[in-house]
Amino acid sequence: MPTHETEAIVLKVFDHGESDKIITLYTEGYGKITAIAKGAKRSKRRFVNKLEPFSHLIITFATNKYSSMVRIDEAELLAPFPQLRSDYQRFSCASLICELVLNWLPDHDADHTLFTLLTWSMSQLGEQRPLTTLLFFHLHLLTLLGFHLHLENCQHCGGKEGPFLFHPETGGILCKGCQKTSGMAAGIPLSLGTLKILTRARDLPMTKWPRLSFSNQSIGEAKALFQAHTSYLLQRDIHSWKQINCR
Amino acid sequence: MNVVPPALDKLIADFKRLPGIGKKTATRLALHMLRRPAAEARNLARDLAGLHDAIKLCSNCFAFSENDPCVICADPRRDPSQVCVVEEPGDLMAIEKTAIYKGQYHILHGVLSPMDGIGPDEIKVAALVERVRRQQVKEVFIATSSTVPGEATASYLVSQLQGCSAKLTRLACGIPMGMDIKYADELTLTRAIEARKTA
């Protein structure tokens, strides 16, 4: 069986039978893959403390032409991100990021930029403001997937005068006047401050990220926006959102 | 054409629902039951049918038990001021095997897992906080696994119990017996060094 080596972030792990584990990873070279680690539950050397959620690894895996599931033969731990275990908010934010990748990304579709964003977000979550990191990740994930949010002006009249409402169906904002005439269901109210910071965050590269500062109101509004938008696009709820406390 | 008699087919499907059992194992188990005397199958069916009526959750520690309170909570030799928090009933059994712990338990029945929709309200966290306050517990010994969800659950418990007067302790984490230290990862080794004790 041919073997491959790549960097990876562990998204989800569950036990399989008496001694195996099934792991979903986002890899740098091969995109999202699902792998079996034989004997991982009882392993004292090869896999101990490595195949844990959020871990950054280098894995060696073997492919099988009869199955889409690969077999992990070796794993080297690059970063375990221990801070994500010691704080529930950081843990919830990391879980949400992994759940988004699990649900948004197709298998075997590698994207180097996304892998960089994912590893950067995991390390930032442990050190910086977790909610700001989460919102930054979500915004940039949507852009990478081709769902560019239109937050500059009203999508119907082009007006720049608020107040504005976000509509998951259009991925953009409408002013109150256009909202009334459009016949669309009420959208998510966004303050001008939230629109400004989201637009700035969307256009900001990762290196400039520490300049961002979301107010509590903006974090709450952005959470409502992303939650509704993702549910609309994926046609399913993202469970981890329920555990994100914006206060 | 299905050559398997419907009753046998149904039993295979029932066994297949059990964790870790695939179609081949389910078929082997079903055929084994068929080969054994009918009384053995009837005994198994009777035990399975009576399981939910006989076993309930202890209202104090949430262990599976035939009585409420369970044998551990009802035992006067067990120290009620010391509570060991575990994830699952299987973990209680593992700690009991050591015969070194003489306090009581609290079973969470799960760990925090936001991705699976399991938050603090889905496990027995509120009941633990209420119990620690009500029973004037002196030590809460958190024995969740040293996996990411287990550690995150332990951190959450610490944050919830912070205001209580009870001493909060955590199961030590480090090199397992029989392990060569050169195979240990940095995180495990760091924890082992931090938690070293006088020889």
JSON list of C-alpha atoms in Angstrom, two decimals, chain A residues 11-12 17 44-45 48-50 52-54 77-78 80 82 84-88 91-92 94-95 98-99 102 239-240 243, chain B residues 20 112-120 122 146-149 151-152 155-156 176-180 183 185-188 191:
[
{"chain": "A", "resi": 11, "resn": "LEU", "atom": "CA", "xyz": [-10.82, 17.53, 13.85]},
{"chain": "A", "resi": 12, "resn": "LYS", "atom": "CA", "xyz": [-12.68, 14.66, 15.50]},
{"chain": "A", "resi": 17, "resn": "GLY", "atom": "CA", "xyz": [-14.22, -1.38, 18.67]},
{"chain": "A", "resi": 44, "resn": "LYS", "atom": "CA", "xyz": [1.68, 3.27, 24.75]},
{"chain": "A", "resi": 45, "resn": "ARG", "atom": "CA", "xyz": [4.24, 4.45, 22.23]},
{"chain": "A", "resi": 48, "resn": "VAL", "atom": "CA", "xyz": [-0.33, 8.03, 23.02]},
{"chain": "A", "resi": 49, "resn": "ASN", "atom": "CA", "xyz": [-1.62, 11.60, 23.54]},
{"chain": "A", "resi": 50, "resn": "LYS", "atom": "CA", "xyz": [-1.20, 12.35, 19.84]},
{"chain": "A", "resi": 52, "resn": "GLU", "atom": "CA", "xyz": [-6.44, 14.10, 20.32]},
{"chain": "A", "resi": 53, "resn": "PRO", "atom": "CA", "xyz": [-8.77, 16.80, 18.98]},
{"chain": "A", "resi": 54, "resn": "PHE", "atom": "CA", "xyz": [-7.06, 20.04, 17.81]},
{"chain": "A", "resi": 77, "resn": "LEU", "atom": "CA", "xyz": [3.12, 15.68, 17.66]},
{"chain": "A", "resi": 78, "resn": "LEU", "atom": "CA", "xyz": [4.04, 19.21, 16.52]},
{"chain": "A", "resi": 80, "resn": "PRO", "atom": "CA", "xyz": [-0.84, 19.79, 21.35]},
{"chain": "A", "resi": 82, "resn": "PRO", "atom": "CA", "xyz": [-2.71, 22.51, 25.87]},
{"chain": "A", "resi": 84, "resn": "LEU", "atom": "CA", "xyz": [-7.43, 24.67, 24.59]},
{"chain": "A", "resi": 85, "resn": "ARG", "atom": "CA", "xyz": [-8.02, 22.04, 27.28]},
{"chain": "A", "resi": 86, "resn": "SER", "atom": "CA", "xyz": [-7.76, 24.33, 30.26]},
{"chain": "A", "resi": 87, "resn": "ASP", "atom": "CA", "xyz": [-10.47, 26.86, 29.41]},
{"chain": "A", "resi": 88, "resn": "TYR", "atom": "CA", "xyz": [-14.03, 25.97, 28.40]},
{"chain": "A", "resi": 91, "resn": "PHE", "atom": "CA", "xyz": [-12.28, 24.58, 24.02]},
{"chain": "A", "resi": 92, "resn": "SER", "atom": "CA", "xyz": [-15.76, 25.51, 22.68]},
{"chain": "A", "resi": 94, "resn": "ALA", "atom": "CA", "xyz": [-11.79, 25.26, 18.91]},
{"chain": "A", "resi": 95, "resn": "SER", "atom": "CA", "xyz": [-14.64, 22.71, 18.72]},
{"chain": "A", "resi": 98, "resn": "CYS", "atom": "CA", "xyz": [-13.36, 21.97, 13.80]},
{"chain": "A", "resi": 99, "resn": "GLU", "atom": "CA", "xyz": [-17.11, 21.46, 13.35]},
{"chain": "A", "resi": 102, "resn": "LEU", "atom": "CA", "xyz": [-15.94, 19.04, 9.19]},
{"chain": "A", "resi": 239, "resn": "HIS", "atom": "CA", "xyz": [-24.02, 22.35, 17.56]},
{"chain": "A", "resi": 240, "resn": "SER", "atom": "CA", "xyz": [-20.98, 24.10, 19.00]},
{"chain": "A", "resi": 243, "resn": "GLN", "atom": "CA", "xyz": [-21.81, 26.56, 23.80]},
{"chain": "B", "resi": 20, "resn": "GLY", "atom": "CA", "xyz": [-18.54, -2.83, 18.15]},
{"chain": "B", "resi": 112, "resn": "LEU", "atom": "CA", "xyz": [-18.35, 18.12, 27.45]},
{"chain": "B", "resi": 113, "resn": "SER", "atom": "CA", "xyz": [-18.42, 17.81, 23.67]},
{"chain": "B", "resi": 114, "resn": "PRO", "atom": "CA", "xyz": [-19.78, 20.95, 21.96]},
{"chain": "B", "resi": 115, "resn": "MET", "atom": "CA", "xyz": [-19.58, 19.31, 18.53]},
{"chain": "B", "resi": 116, "resn": "ASP", "atom": "CA", "xyz": [-21.98, 16.59, 19.64]},
{"chain": "B", "resi": 117, "resn": "GLY", "atom": "CA", "xyz": [-24.31, 19.08, 21.33]},
{"chain": "B", "resi": 118, "resn": "ILE", "atom": "CA", "xyz": [-23.18, 18.01, 24.82]},
{"chain": "B", "resi": 119, "resn": "GLY", "atom": "CA", "xyz": [-22.80, 21.04, 27.05]},
{"chain": "B", "resi": 120, "resn": "PRO", "atom": "CA", "xyz": [-22.84, 21.42, 30.86]},
{"chain": "B", "resi": 122, "resn": "GLU", "atom": "CA", "xyz": [-26.43, 17.57, 29.31]},
{"chain": "B", "resi": 146, "resn": "SER", "atom": "CA", "xyz": [-6.57, 13.09, 30.42]},
{"chain": "B", "resi": 147, "resn": "THR", "atom": "CA", "xyz": [-8.04, 13.37, 26.91]},
{"chain": "B", "resi": 148, "resn": "VAL", "atom": "CA", "xyz": [-8.93, 16.81, 25.48]},
{"chain": "B", "resi": 149, "resn": "PRO", "atom": "CA", "xyz": [-12.68, 16.53, 26.33]},
{"chain": "B", "resi": 151, "resn": "GLU", "atom": "CA", "xyz": [-9.44, 17.87, 30.60]},
{"chain": "B", "resi": 152, "resn": "ALA", "atom": "CA", "xyz": [-11.83, 20.53, 29.28]},
{"chain": "B", "resi": 155, "resn": "SER", "atom": "CA", "xyz": [-11.40, 22.76, 33.81]},
{"chain": "B", "resi": 156, "resn": "TYR", "atom": "CA", "xyz": [-15.09, 23.59, 33.57]},
{"chain": "B", "resi": 176, "resn": "PRO", "atom": "CA", "xyz": [2.40, 5.15, 32.77]},
{"chain": "B", "resi": 177, "resn": "MET", "atom": "CA", "xyz": [3.98, 2.17, 34.58]},
{"chain": "B", "resi": 178, "resn": "GLY", "atom": "CA", "xyz": [6.17, 0.11, 32.27]},
{"chain": "B", "resi": 179, "resn": "MET", "atom": "CA", "xyz": [6.75, 2.91, 29.77]},
{"chain": "B", "resi": 180, "resn": "ASP", "atom": "CA", "xyz": [10.14, 3.90, 28.47]},
{"chain": "B", "resi": 183, "resn": "TYR", "atom": "CA", "xyz": [8.63, 7.27, 23.95]},
{"chain": "B", "resi": 185, "resn": "ASP", "atom": "CA", "xyz": [5.47, 12.97, 24.23]},
{"chain": "B", "resi": 186, "resn": "GLU", "atom": "CA", "xyz": [6.55, 16.40, 25.47]},
{"chain": "B", "resi": 187, "resn": "LEU", "atom": "CA", "xyz": [3.20, 17.24, 27.06]},
{"chain": "B", "resi": 188, "resn": "THR", "atom": "CA", "xyz": [3.08, 14.03, 29.11]},
{"chain": "B", "resi": 191, "resn": "ARG", "atom": "CA", "xyz": [3.21, 17.09, 33.29]}
]
